[in-house]
Amino acid sequence: MISFLNPLFLAALGALTLPLILHLIQSSRTERLPFSTVRFLKLAQKRSSRRIRMENLLLLILRLLLLALLALAFAMPILRTRNFGSLLSRTSRDVAIVLDGSYSMNYRLNQQSVWNQATELAAAIVEGLGDNDRFCIYLAGDQVTPICEQMTGKKDEATARLRALPMPVGSSRLCPATLAALGTLNQEGRRGERELHILSDHQMLPWVSFSAGGEGDATAGAAGSPDPVGDKWDPSAVQDNTTCFVTLLGTPNPENAAVLNVELEPRLITAQTPCQVTVNLKRTGTPLETAVHLLVDGKETARRSVMLGGEDEARLRFAFPPLEGGVHTAQVTTPDDSLTEDNAFHFLIHVRERLPALCVGSKENALFLRTALSVSADAEAVSSVEVKNISVAELGGENLSAYSCVFLCNVLPLPGQQISLLERYAAAGGLIVLFPGDGAAVSDYAQWNSLPATPAAITEWPLEKRKQLLTWVLPQHPSIRGLVEGGIAPRVVIKRQLQCETLKEKAQVVVATSAGVPFLINRPAGRGAVVMLTVSADRSWSDFPLSAFYLPLAHQLIQYAAGVGARPPYLWATDSLSLNEFLPEATRHSTLSAPNGQPVPLRSVMVEGEAVAYAEGLMAPGIYKLSTPGGGGAQPALAINMLREESDLATVKPADISSILGVSALHVATGKEDLMKQLEDFRIGRSLGEALLWLTLLVAVVEVLYANSLLRKTAKLTDTMKIAPSGRVKEKEA
C-alpha cells in the first residue's frame, strides 16, 4: 500500500492538463492557405508529418512525466507492506517484549555489556510507542519473570524498571518467556496491530528450546500469566496480525575461555592424603594459549597453560600436598576476557583429620573388622580411620551423621526404630555395610527397605564346594576400585553363606563367587548406599577375614563411604536450597552470608512433621559462610557457581531464526540501528520521495537530450527534396 506524507502536493498533478490543452489548441488552429507553388511543401509534409507527430508525442509524454514525478516527489509517497490504516489516523498497536536474561548477555564490547544494550533497546522500543499503544515485557531468566505482566501504556514506569534490572546471573528460558508474552498478547491484545520483540545475543543456546519443543512447564515462573498455547513452541501461537522482530545484539564472533567444572580425587580427603583436582576447560573463538591458576585459601598453589581454540575442551590436573584438617576454599581461574562470569570456579576442600567409622556388634563379631580398620593399608603410614565399637543397645544414642560408615556385624534382628534410624542415615549420605550372622533368620531381613537383595536362605556348603574363587563382576565400582589385580580376587573357604533370591531396584552385584553366588552387593539409598556381604565379619562363616583381600577391602569401603557421604565440593546457583541436606549442622538460629557479606534469607518449612530450612536466592557465585551459635564465627559452607551451559557461546545465524520459529511475518535485526530502521519502514513505510527525485532528474536529462536531438534532426527543405543549385529536383526520396 502507498500513502503520502504531503498529499496536498498531489493537486499539482492538475498542471498536467495545461500542456495537453495547449497541445490540443495548437492542433485545432491549423489553417489551409492557398499558395501558388506548393509542390515542394506538400512533398515535404507527406514524407515527414508522421515521424514528426510521433516525436512530438513522445516529447510531450516526457514533459508530462517530468511534471508528474515532481508532484509525486513533493507529496512524499510512503510504501507500506501492510495495511495499518491511514497514516493520519492509524490504529493503535499492542507490543510484547521478551528480554534474554542469561549471563551470556554480560559479554562486554567496548566497555558496554550486551545486557545494557538490550535494556536500553527495550526502553527505546517502549519510548517509541504512541500514547495509545500498549505493551508487556517478560524477562527470560532461570524463571520467566514478568516486568510488565499486563498490557499497559505506562512508558515511564516501564523504562525505569528496565534500566534498574540487575545484571543477569542465570540461564535463559527464552521459549517459555516467549510463550508467556504471546499468551498475554493474544489474550489482552485488542488492537489491529501487534508486535512481538525478542532481544537476545548471538548465542545459539536459547534458541535450542524452540526446536526441541519447549522446556516443560513453560510459564511456571510467571505467576498468573496466561498460557493458551501450552508449554511447547507452536508457530500458530503467532496470530496473523502479529509481526515478530528478533534483534541479535553483541558480536557474532565472541571470544571466551571458561572453567566448566572441577573434580576432586578423592572427594573426601584426610590430612595424610595428597589429592589432585581435574579442571575441565572450554574456549570459544580463535586458538589462544590460556593460563590456568589454582588457588587454595587465597594463595596460588599451581599454574598451568594450555592451548585452546574453536570449540575445544581440555582437562588439566593439579596435584597439591596434604592439607590440614578443616574446610579449605579453592578457586580455579583463567585470565579476564569479555565474559568474566565464568573465569573463576569456586569449590571447597573438606579435609578430615581421620575418617570416623562405627562398628555395631559385639567385640568378638567386630574383632577382625576393627583390627583391619585400625591398621593402615600402607604399612609405613598411620591408619586414617578412627574406629568406634558399640553394642546394639548403644546405637540409639549415637549421632550417626558424625560417621563416614556404619558396619553392622551380626546385629540382626534390630528393632524397627533402629532400622529407621539407620535407613535415614543412609538416605542422608551415609554408607551401611551389613555382615550377616547366626543371630538372624532369613525373615529378619524383610524389615529393611533399603537392602540390595532379598535373602532366601542360609546355605551350608559341603566340604568339596567350600573353596570358592572370588571374581570381580564390576571391577570399576568405587567399593573395590584399585583392588583388582589380574582380574581375579583371591580364593576363600566358605562354610556358610547367605543366598539371595532377587536383587532389588538399582542393586548391583560387585563381587561374586565362582559358583555364581553374589558375594558383595551394592545399592544406592538416597544420597548414600547400602553394601551387603553374604558372609560374616568373623571366621564363623568363612576364612575371608584371614585373606589378603579383607584389609584393603575394609579400607576401600571407608574411602567409598567418604565419597558417597562427602559433601559436594560445589553447587550450581539456585533459587532455593535445602540446608538440611547440604548443611545438616545448620539450625534455625544459624546465619548464612553471601560472598558480599549480606545475609541470605532463610525460611523453614514443615515436611512430614520435620522442620526443613531453605536458603533463598543462592545466585551469586562465590563462597557462602555459615555462622552457628557457639560455632566460633563464620565458616566456609557452600561454594556456588553459575551453570556453565551459558558459557557455550556458539552462535546462531540470523538466517536460521526463520526456520527455528517457523513464522512468516518475521524481521531479524543485528543491532539497535538495524531494528529502528526496520521499525520505521514497517510502522511508517519506506519513503519513495528520494527515489522519485532521482527519477525526476533522470527524466529531465532524458527530455533535454531528446529535445536537442530532435532539433538537430530537423530536415532542411533542400536536403529533403534533393534540390540542385539550379532549382531542379534531382530525385524523390523513397
XYZ file of C-alpha atoms in Angstrom:
734
model
C 0.000 0.000 0.000
C 1.166 3.543 -0.792
C 0.281 6.572 1.316
C 1.537 10.184 1.179
C 3.091 12.416 3.829
C 2.159 15.615 1.843
C -0.956 14.640 -0.079
C -1.777 18.312 -0.884
C 1.035 18.328 -3.423
C -0.935 15.772 -5.411
C -3.066 18.710 -6.529
C -0.105 19.733 -8.668
C -0.931 16.786 -10.873
C -3.688 19.006 -12.268
C -0.975 21.014 -14.013
C -0.628 18.101 -16.394
C -3.759 19.263 -18.142
C -2.116 22.534 -19.233
C 0.320 21.041 -21.774
C -2.477 18.848 -23.058
C -4.824 21.797 -23.511
C -2.118 23.852 -25.209
C -1.332 20.918 -27.498
C -4.959 20.480 -28.437
C -5.417 24.205 -29.015
C -2.346 24.352 -31.177
C -3.545 21.392 -33.219
C -7.002 22.899 -33.765
C -5.586 26.224 -35.088
C -4.140 24.693 -38.250
C -5.319 26.693 -41.314
C -5.161 25.865 -45.035
C -3.961 28.728 -47.224
C -3.760 28.549 -50.983
C -0.304 29.092 -52.427
C 0.720 29.095 -55.938
C 3.784 26.942 -55.649
C 3.128 24.277 -53.018
C 4.621 21.322 -54.847
C 7.757 21.254 -52.701
C 5.934 21.851 -49.387
C 3.348 19.149 -49.956
C 6.005 16.676 -50.836
C 7.976 17.514 -47.640
C 4.901 17.338 -45.487
C 3.928 13.990 -46.846
C 7.313 12.480 -46.087
C 7.845 13.864 -42.554
C 4.473 14.524 -40.910
C 4.051 11.045 -39.453
C 7.515 10.978 -37.936
C 7.146 14.492 -36.575
C 3.864 13.612 -34.904
C 5.392 10.578 -33.139
C 8.422 12.532 -31.988
C 6.352 15.397 -30.677
C 4.030 12.983 -28.861
C 6.970 11.249 -27.134
C 8.406 14.614 -26.140
C 5.028 15.611 -24.731
C 4.879 12.369 -22.706
C 8.350 13.001 -21.265
C 7.406 16.511 -20.195
C 4.136 15.295 -18.642
C 6.049 12.554 -16.803
C 8.518 15.137 -15.538
C 5.733 17.249 -14.079
C 4.026 14.198 -12.555
C 7.222 12.978 -10.906
C 7.851 16.416 -9.397
C 4.371 16.484 -7.928
C 4.693 12.931 -6.530
C 8.140 13.589 -5.068
C 6.906 16.626 -3.148
C 3.883 14.625 -1.971
C 6.330 12.181 -0.247
C 4.797 8.785 -1.067
C 5.286 6.000 1.528
C 5.368 2.362 0.501
C 3.847 0.206 3.228
C 3.944 -3.572 3.316
C 0.811 -3.971 5.391
C -2.387 -2.041 5.724
C -2.203 -0.309 9.092
C -4.813 2.211 8.194
C -4.394 5.812 7.245
C -1.172 7.468 8.372
C -3.091 10.422 9.793
C -5.497 8.228 11.731
C -3.652 4.893 12.235
C -4.849 2.262 14.665
C -3.026 1.717 17.952
C -0.754 -1.293 18.443
C -0.022 -3.853 21.163
C 3.620 -4.806 21.699
C 5.181 -7.714 23.639
C 8.899 -7.609 24.502
C 10.948 -10.657 25.585
C 14.360 -9.904 27.065
C 17.055 -12.604 27.280
C 18.174 -12.725 30.927
C 21.090 -15.191 30.741
C 24.567 -14.316 31.974
C 25.971 -14.642 28.445
C 24.316 -11.232 27.963
C 27.055 -9.819 30.244
C 29.513 -10.136 27.374
C 31.264 -6.775 27.071
C 32.005 -4.892 23.879
C 33.749 -1.530 24.002
C 33.232 -1.195 27.744
C 29.498 -1.827 27.416
C 27.765 -5.108 28.090
C 25.274 -6.666 25.712
C 22.835 -6.614 28.624
C 22.997 -2.829 28.832
C 22.441 -2.653 25.085
C 19.402 -4.905 25.414
C 17.776 -2.976 28.262
C 18.389 0.340 26.501
C 16.941 -1.051 23.284
C 13.885 -2.361 25.131
C 13.452 1.077 26.693
C 13.820 2.692 23.246
C 11.109 0.408 21.827
C 8.765 1.418 24.634
C 9.585 5.108 24.324
C 8.955 4.968 20.573
C 5.352 3.860 21.047
C 2.419 6.206 20.739
C 0.225 7.456 23.551
C -2.492 4.961 22.666
C -0.162 1.970 22.297
C 0.145 -0.745 24.959
C 2.892 -3.216 25.814
C 4.023 -6.051 28.094
C 7.598 -7.092 28.979
C 8.937 -10.515 30.079
C 12.418 -11.418 31.306
C 13.696 -14.825 30.171
C 15.980 -15.892 33.033
C 16.089 -19.072 35.104
C 12.439 -18.311 35.665
C 10.041 -16.420 33.447
C 9.760 -13.080 35.197
C 7.185 -10.502 34.087
C 8.433 -6.906 34.177
C 5.069 -5.671 32.911
C 2.779 -8.677 33.043
C -0.394 -6.966 31.876
C -0.775 -4.766 28.822
C -0.057 -1.225 29.907
C 0.729 2.189 28.494
C 2.857 3.476 31.399
C 6.068 4.057 29.484
C 7.978 5.991 32.152
C 7.382 3.333 34.786
C 8.390 0.523 32.417
C 11.602 2.169 31.240
C 12.579 2.857 34.860
C 12.112 -0.832 35.665
C 14.156 -1.870 32.637
C 17.080 0.365 33.480
C 17.020 -0.811 37.117
C 17.297 -4.529 36.261
C 20.422 -6.159 37.761
C 22.986 -7.976 35.683
C 21.746 -11.489 34.864
C 23.356 -14.433 36.639
C 21.397 -17.439 35.399
C 20.402 -19.263 32.253
C 17.809 -18.276 29.689
C 14.286 -19.676 29.346
C 13.643 -17.890 26.066
C 10.995 -20.214 24.694
C 8.799 -20.207 27.837
C 9.115 -16.437 28.137
C 8.074 -16.016 24.505
C 5.067 -18.253 25.088
C 4.105 -16.241 28.164
C 4.404 -12.973 26.217
C 2.291 -14.355 23.372
C -0.256 -15.549 25.901
C -0.630 -12.023 27.256
C -0.631 -10.536 23.744
C -3.283 -12.925 22.441
C -5.486 -12.661 25.491
C -5.305 -8.953 26.216
C -4.377 -7.553 22.822
C -7.348 -5.822 21.255
C -5.536 -3.687 18.714
C -5.297 -4.256 14.989
C -1.509 -4.112 15.018
C 0.617 -6.440 17.199
C 4.351 -6.799 17.522
C 6.491 -9.395 19.296
C 10.073 -8.359 20.052
C 12.739 -10.862 21.156
C 16.010 -9.291 22.295
C 18.964 -11.644 22.706
C 22.632 -12.061 21.880
C 24.059 -14.194 19.107
C 24.208 -17.307 21.309
C 22.616 -20.438 19.868
C 21.684 -21.985 23.231
C 18.449 -20.027 23.942
C 17.031 -20.994 20.537
C 17.503 -24.726 21.050
C 14.395 -24.853 23.255
C 12.207 -23.732 20.334
C 13.221 -26.572 18.063
C 13.238 -29.015 20.977
C 9.600 -28.335 21.730
C 9.890 -26.066 24.736
C 11.396 -26.762 28.140
C 8.483 -28.140 30.028
C 6.491 -26.026 32.460
C 6.980 -23.048 30.242
C 5.281 -20.419 32.284
C 5.789 -21.756 35.744
C 7.883 -18.790 36.692
C 5.307 -16.262 35.591
C 2.615 -16.426 38.204
C -0.807 -15.808 36.788
C 0.403 -15.320 33.228
C -1.971 -16.701 30.611
C -0.748 -19.675 28.660
C -3.237 -20.607 25.962
C -0.627 -22.307 23.794
C 0.779 -24.773 26.318
C 4.417 -25.374 27.194
C 5.747 -26.266 23.728
C 6.561 -23.929 20.916
C 3.840 -23.718 18.307
C 4.202 -21.212 15.447
C 0.418 -20.932 15.303
C 0.581 -19.027 18.600
C 1.778 -16.075 16.495
C -1.508 -14.815 15.073
C -1.859 -13.407 11.568
C -1.908 -9.805 12.783
C 1.302 -10.248 14.808
C 4.714 -9.456 13.381
C 7.845 -10.822 15.046
C 11.044 -8.828 15.408
C 14.203 -10.631 16.581
C 17.192 -8.466 17.430
C 20.618 -10.076 17.904
C 22.980 -7.873 19.888
C 26.672 -8.106 20.578
C 29.134 -9.781 18.278
C 28.645 -12.787 16.000
C 32.251 -13.827 16.727
C 32.649 -13.993 20.538
C 35.879 -14.903 22.298
C 35.650 -16.660 25.650
C 37.510 -19.136 27.869
C 35.578 -20.860 30.645
C 36.232 -23.251 33.514
C 33.442 -25.798 33.115
C 33.869 -27.805 36.334
C 36.370 -29.423 38.673
C 36.735 -32.968 40.008
C 38.382 -33.767 43.323
C 40.147 -37.074 43.840
C 39.368 -38.379 46.380
C 36.195 -36.474 47.151
C 36.778 -36.560 50.891
C 40.394 -36.062 51.871
C 42.246 -36.862 55.030
C 45.110 -34.891 56.483
C 47.614 -37.546 55.415
C 46.248 -37.926 51.903
C 47.555 -35.946 48.931
C 44.906 -35.115 46.411
C 44.504 -33.752 42.940
C 41.927 -31.684 41.115
C 40.968 -32.150 37.485
C 39.901 -28.959 35.713
C 37.737 -29.053 32.589
C 38.026 -26.037 30.312
C 36.478 -24.840 27.064
C 37.187 -21.968 24.718
C 35.071 -20.293 22.047
C 36.841 -18.330 19.332
C 40.329 -18.228 17.899
C 43.046 -20.509 19.328
C 44.851 -18.965 22.247
C 47.207 -20.115 24.975
C 45.273 -19.877 28.212
C 46.863 -19.665 31.649
C 45.052 -21.558 34.433
C 45.694 -20.816 38.116
C 44.806 -22.920 41.175
C 44.361 -21.027 44.429
C 43.865 -22.698 47.811
C 42.905 -20.468 50.740
C 43.623 -17.443 48.586
C 47.198 -18.475 47.749
C 48.328 -19.653 44.341
C 49.240 -23.327 44.551
C 49.794 -24.237 40.919
C 49.801 -22.731 37.432
C 49.428 -24.370 34.014
C 48.989 -23.192 30.436
C 47.045 -24.895 27.692
C 46.324 -24.084 24.043
C 42.592 -23.811 23.412
C 40.725 -22.810 20.306
C 37.484 -23.173 18.398
C 35.150 -25.316 20.456
C 37.985 -27.311 22.040
C 37.820 -28.718 25.545
C 40.786 -29.590 27.715
C 41.475 -31.366 31.010
C 44.218 -30.252 33.357
C 45.284 -31.994 36.562
C 46.748 -30.176 39.528
C 48.312 -32.084 42.432
C 48.890 -30.443 45.760
C 50.352 -31.682 49.039
C 48.315 -32.790 52.051
C 46.316 -30.081 53.778
C 45.488 -29.573 57.406
C 42.153 -30.718 58.731
C 39.199 -28.397 58.155
C 37.413 -26.768 55.248
C 39.595 -25.039 52.680
C 38.422 -22.645 49.988
C 39.764 -23.171 46.471
C 39.444 -21.442 43.150
C 40.478 -22.138 39.566
C 40.839 -19.015 37.429
C 41.534 -18.045 33.824
C 42.572 -14.609 32.520
C 39.916 -11.923 32.297
C 38.071 -11.708 28.995
C 34.853 -10.205 27.657
C 32.733 -12.599 29.757
C 34.131 -12.529 33.283
C 31.355 -14.547 34.965
C 32.924 -17.892 34.024
C 36.580 -17.013 34.569
C 36.603 -18.366 38.134
C 35.328 -21.639 39.527
C 34.841 -21.914 43.303
C 34.938 -25.123 45.323
C 35.597 -26.388 48.842
C 38.099 -28.996 50.002
C 36.882 -30.860 53.092
C 39.845 -32.338 54.944
C 39.228 -34.700 57.844
C 41.885 -35.493 60.375
C 40.650 -39.076 60.381
C 37.694 -40.841 58.856
C 35.342 -41.931 61.644
C 33.823 -45.399 61.323
C 31.290 -47.064 63.605
C 31.253 -50.820 64.207
C 27.990 -52.077 65.724
C 28.181 -55.519 67.303
C 29.935 -57.457 69.977
C 33.696 -57.178 70.313
C 34.043 -60.780 69.151
C 31.995 -60.292 65.989
C 33.734 -56.997 65.137
C 37.257 -58.055 66.117
C 38.676 -58.709 62.638
C 36.970 -55.700 61.106
C 38.071 -53.380 63.912
C 41.627 -54.652 63.629
C 41.680 -54.226 59.833
C 40.435 -50.659 60.058
C 42.919 -49.743 62.776
C 45.830 -50.760 60.577
C 46.770 -48.676 57.540
C 46.765 -50.313 54.130
C 50.228 -48.762 53.842
C 52.445 -50.472 56.429
C 54.527 -47.341 56.895
C 51.602 -44.988 57.462
C 49.207 -44.451 60.301
C 45.647 -45.507 59.649
C 43.414 -42.669 58.595
C 40.381 -44.415 60.099
C 39.127 -43.731 63.586
C 37.098 -46.783 64.714
C 34.484 -46.881 67.432
C 32.866 -50.136 68.516
C 29.458 -50.059 70.240
C 26.796 -52.564 71.125
C 23.309 -52.695 69.646
C 21.903 -51.182 72.818
C 24.104 -48.099 72.399
C 23.077 -47.490 68.771
C 20.111 -45.276 69.614
C 22.305 -42.778 71.488
C 24.822 -42.248 68.683
C 24.878 -39.323 66.259
C 25.274 -41.366 63.095
C 25.875 -38.298 60.912
C 29.317 -37.974 62.533
C 30.482 -41.237 60.907
C 31.517 -41.913 57.335
C 30.465 -45.545 57.524
C 28.462 -47.820 59.840
C 29.366 -51.529 59.903
C 26.713 -53.926 61.193
C 28.396 -57.110 62.396
C 25.867 -59.866 63.092
C 23.444 -57.495 64.855
C 20.183 -58.607 63.262
C 17.372 -58.695 64.241
C 17.041 -54.984 65.066
C 14.028 -53.077 66.383
C 12.091 -51.161 63.729
C 13.064 -47.852 65.333
C 16.762 -48.554 64.911
C 16.251 -49.771 61.331
C 14.519 -46.481 60.508
C 17.374 -44.580 62.135
C 19.932 -46.425 60.021
C 17.982 -46.007 56.771
C 17.623 -42.276 57.369
C 21.370 -42.141 57.915
C 21.964 -43.848 54.552
C 19.481 -41.599 52.780
C 21.323 -38.548 54.147
C 24.594 -39.671 52.593
C 25.951 -42.387 54.850
C 27.168 -45.880 53.974
C 25.877 -49.008 55.740
C 27.890 -52.228 55.402
C 25.884 -55.249 56.551
C 27.522 -58.530 57.557
C 25.143 -61.445 58.262
C 25.481 -63.772 61.183
C 23.918 -66.664 63.022
C 21.754 -64.390 65.138
C 19.337 -63.547 62.348
C 16.851 -65.644 60.482
C 16.024 -65.002 56.820
C 12.745 -63.344 57.843
C 14.630 -60.686 59.880
C 15.928 -59.105 56.690
C 12.418 -58.416 55.410
C 12.012 -55.453 57.759
C 14.550 -53.459 55.758
C 13.515 -51.319 52.800
C 16.984 -50.383 51.571
C 18.715 -53.788 51.395
C 20.219 -54.599 48.000
C 18.626 -58.046 47.820
C 16.015 -60.265 49.399
C 17.661 -63.181 51.277
C 16.170 -66.589 50.573
C 18.181 -68.994 52.726
C 21.414 -69.607 54.611
C 23.319 -72.307 52.761
C 25.739 -74.771 54.336
C 28.309 -75.646 51.692
C 29.602 -79.236 51.626
C 33.334 -79.746 52.059
C 34.010 -80.284 48.343
C 32.392 -76.927 47.438
C 33.746 -74.692 50.168
C 36.762 -73.461 48.230
C 35.469 -70.618 46.130
C 37.230 -68.263 43.768
C 36.053 -64.669 44.109
C 35.592 -62.822 40.828
C 35.197 -59.135 40.080
C 31.840 -58.534 38.459
C 32.175 -54.725 38.442
C 35.926 -54.075 38.761
C 35.483 -50.298 38.334
C 32.918 -49.932 41.102
C 34.226 -47.472 43.724
C 33.777 -50.021 46.504
C 36.574 -52.217 45.061
C 38.321 -49.902 42.618
C 42.077 -50.156 42.950
C 41.971 -53.693 44.367
C 41.844 -55.518 41.070
C 44.993 -57.430 40.146
C 44.841 -59.694 37.136
C 41.042 -59.509 37.161
C 40.697 -62.258 39.786
C 40.184 -61.966 43.544
C 41.685 -64.468 45.992
C 40.314 -67.862 46.918
C 38.337 -68.171 50.140
C 36.856 -71.058 52.058
C 33.151 -70.505 52.614
C 31.350 -72.786 55.069
C 28.089 -70.867 55.329
C 26.637 -68.198 53.006
C 23.536 -66.060 52.708
C 21.685 -66.867 49.499
C 19.728 -64.034 47.897
C 16.559 -64.607 45.930
C 16.253 -61.451 43.851
C 18.090 -58.179 43.515
C 16.167 -55.022 44.274
C 15.933 -51.992 42.021
C 19.302 -50.355 41.209
C 21.180 -53.058 43.142
C 24.454 -54.361 41.629
C 26.494 -57.478 42.274
C 30.061 -56.180 42.612
C 31.849 -59.389 43.676
C 30.633 -62.957 43.188
C 31.917 -66.467 43.818
C 32.944 -68.921 41.133
C 29.631 -70.673 41.729
C 27.813 -67.540 40.591
C 26.564 -66.627 44.068
C 26.695 -62.904 44.952
C 29.389 -62.082 47.489
C 29.178 -58.258 47.706
C 26.077 -56.362 46.602
C 25.680 -52.569 46.467
C 22.549 -50.452 46.243
C 22.129 -46.660 46.354
C 19.897 -45.326 49.117
C 19.072 -41.649 48.800
C 22.365 -39.767 48.861
C 24.072 -42.766 50.473
C 24.301 -46.500 49.845
C 23.928 -49.932 51.454
C 26.514 -52.676 50.929
C 25.614 -56.249 51.880
C 28.082 -59.087 52.117
C 26.904 -62.674 52.162
C 29.448 -63.959 54.733
C 30.003 -62.861 58.332
C 32.628 -60.377 59.530
C 34.336 -63.023 61.644
C 35.636 -66.530 60.926
C 32.433 -68.359 61.795
C 31.226 -68.472 58.164
C 34.461 -68.298 56.159
C 38.168 -67.631 56.251
C 37.563 -64.366 54.436
C 38.817 -62.264 57.419
C 42.191 -64.022 57.061
C 42.545 -63.400 53.320
C 44.741 -60.717 51.815
C 41.583 -59.195 50.386
C 39.959 -58.385 53.744
C 42.073 -55.430 54.942
C 42.236 -53.498 51.653
C 38.520 -54.087 51.109
C 37.713 -52.634 54.532
C 39.748 -49.509 53.770
C 38.319 -49.252 50.251
C 34.815 -49.346 51.726
C 35.776 -46.454 54.002
C 37.030 -44.494 51.019
C 33.831 -45.375 49.174
C 31.860 -44.159 52.158
C 33.833 -40.935 52.172
C 32.965 -40.387 48.525
C 29.313 -41.314 48.974
C 28.751 -39.247 52.035
C 31.036 -36.385 51.249
C 29.552 -33.018 50.723
C 29.813 -31.889 47.136
C 32.758 -29.558 46.596
C 30.477 -27.100 44.792
C 26.842 -26.446 43.895
C 25.207 -24.705 40.976
C 23.385 -21.439 41.511
C 19.804 -21.973 42.588
C 16.812 -20.059 43.860
C 16.242 -22.437 46.780
C 18.432 -24.947 48.629
C 17.640 -27.356 51.460
C 20.123 -26.729 54.260
C 19.100 -29.977 55.963
C 20.518 -31.890 53.017
C 23.742 -29.990 52.433
C 24.340 -28.283 55.788
C 22.871 -30.558 58.471
C 24.688 -28.584 61.182
C 22.610 -25.516 60.388
C 19.854 -24.593 62.863
C 17.069 -22.045 62.855
C 19.420 -19.716 64.677
C 22.170 -20.069 62.050
C 23.102 -17.294 59.657
C 24.210 -17.848 56.081
C 26.065 -14.974 54.423
C 26.630 -14.410 50.703
C 30.063 -13.718 49.164
C 29.413 -9.972 49.525
C 28.708 -10.414 53.244
C 24.977 -9.848 53.002
C 22.745 -12.336 54.870
C 20.910 -14.924 52.811
C 17.160 -15.188 53.513
C 16.237 -18.418 55.291
C 12.821 -19.987 55.624
C 11.565 -23.040 57.471
C 9.009 -25.480 56.055
C 7.403 -28.413 57.838
C 7.861 -31.608 55.797
C 6.371 -34.792 57.252
C 6.429 -33.293 60.718
C 10.077 -32.208 60.419
C 11.268 -28.626 60.028
C 13.323 -28.194 56.838
C 15.333 -24.993 56.425
C 15.731 -23.491 52.953
C 18.144 -20.823 51.763
C 16.725 -18.476 49.134
C 18.415 -16.760 46.229
C 21.775 -18.514 46.022
C 22.512 -16.997 42.617
C 25.736 -15.053 43.189
C 28.878 -17.149 42.583
C 31.414 -17.460 45.373
C 31.885 -18.856 48.872
C 28.959 -18.727 51.317
C 29.726 -18.838 55.041
C 27.642 -20.300 57.866
C 27.531 -18.930 61.390
C 26.073 -21.159 64.105
C 25.522 -20.322 67.787
C 28.706 -21.248 69.615
C 30.404 -22.195 66.362
C 33.229 -19.751 66.696
C 32.496 -17.453 63.777
C 31.554 -17.825 60.155
C 32.948 -20.881 58.389
C 33.004 -21.712 54.660
C 29.915 -23.777 53.975
C 28.932 -23.644 50.296
C 30.695 -22.948 47.023
C 28.247 -21.668 44.401
C 28.944 -21.432 40.678
C 26.748 -20.397 37.812
C 25.712 -23.091 35.369
C 28.311 -23.352 32.652
C 25.906 -24.085 29.807
C 25.735 -20.329 29.203
C 29.492 -20.309 28.648
C 28.960 -22.091 25.350
C 28.902 -19.085 23.023
C 28.301 -20.998 19.796
C 26.367 -18.548 17.632
C 23.118 -18.687 15.710
C 22.888 -17.340 12.179
C 20.179 -14.749 11.500
C 19.051 -16.821 8.527
C 18.374 -19.803 10.836
C 15.922 -17.975 13.089
C 13.185 -18.103 10.475
C 13.321 -21.901 10.355
C 13.575 -22.098 14.149
C 10.475 -20.010 14.833
C 8.555 -21.120 11.759
C 6.655 -17.845 11.333
C 6.297 -15.916 8.098
C 5.944 -12.367 9.430
C 9.486 -12.176 10.814
C 12.174 -9.494 10.753
C 15.688 -10.206 12.070
C 17.886 -7.246 13.007
C 21.514 -7.131 14.097
C 21.813 -4.170 16.407
C 19.759 -1.191 17.525
C 20.183 0.869 14.358
C 19.076 -2.008 12.164
C 15.966 -2.608 14.273
C 14.989 1.053 14.344
C 15.281 1.258 10.554
C 13.124 -1.852 10.188
C 10.531 -0.442 12.592
C 10.457 2.827 10.678
C 9.934 1.022 7.399
C 7.332 -1.255 8.957
C 5.321 1.177 11.018
C 5.518 4.235 8.738
C 6.634 2.736 5.468
C 9.525 3.117 3.099
C 9.748 6.663 1.721
C 9.853 6.897 -2.073
C 10.476 10.674 -2.159
C 14.223 10.437 -2.634
C 13.883 7.769 -5.316
C 11.329 9.898 -7.143
C 13.616 12.944 -7.082
C 16.416 10.921 -8.631
C 13.982 9.582 -11.196
C 12.790 13.137 -11.911
C 16.363 14.209 -12.523
C 16.880 11.269 -14.855
C 13.721 12.054 -16.840
C 14.741 15.720 -17.063
C 18.116 14.760 -18.509
C 16.464 12.407 -20.991
C 13.977 15.126 -22.003
C 16.734 17.673 -22.637
C 18.836 15.248 -24.634
C 15.860 14.087 -26.649
C 14.636 17.603 -27.394
C 18.111 18.626 -28.541
C 18.386 15.562 -30.735
C 15.087 16.490 -32.410
C 16.372 19.945 -33.209
C 19.464 18.501 -34.810
C 17.428 16.022 -36.834
C 15.013 18.639 -38.282
C 15.420 18.308 -42.056
C 16.087 21.276 -44.265
C 13.875 21.657 -47.354
C 16.796 21.469 -49.758
C 18.006 18.280 -48.112
C 14.589 16.681 -48.163
C 13.840 17.484 -51.778
C 17.345 16.996 -53.194
C 17.177 20.397 -54.928
C 20.076 21.239 -57.148
C 21.584 24.758 -57.248
C 19.787 25.263 -60.498
C 16.455 24.775 -58.762
C 15.555 21.436 -60.298
C 14.543 18.451 -58.189
C 17.047 15.770 -58.914
C 15.109 12.791 -57.490
C 12.459 11.770 -54.984
C 13.192 10.034 -51.693
C 11.943 6.552 -51.476
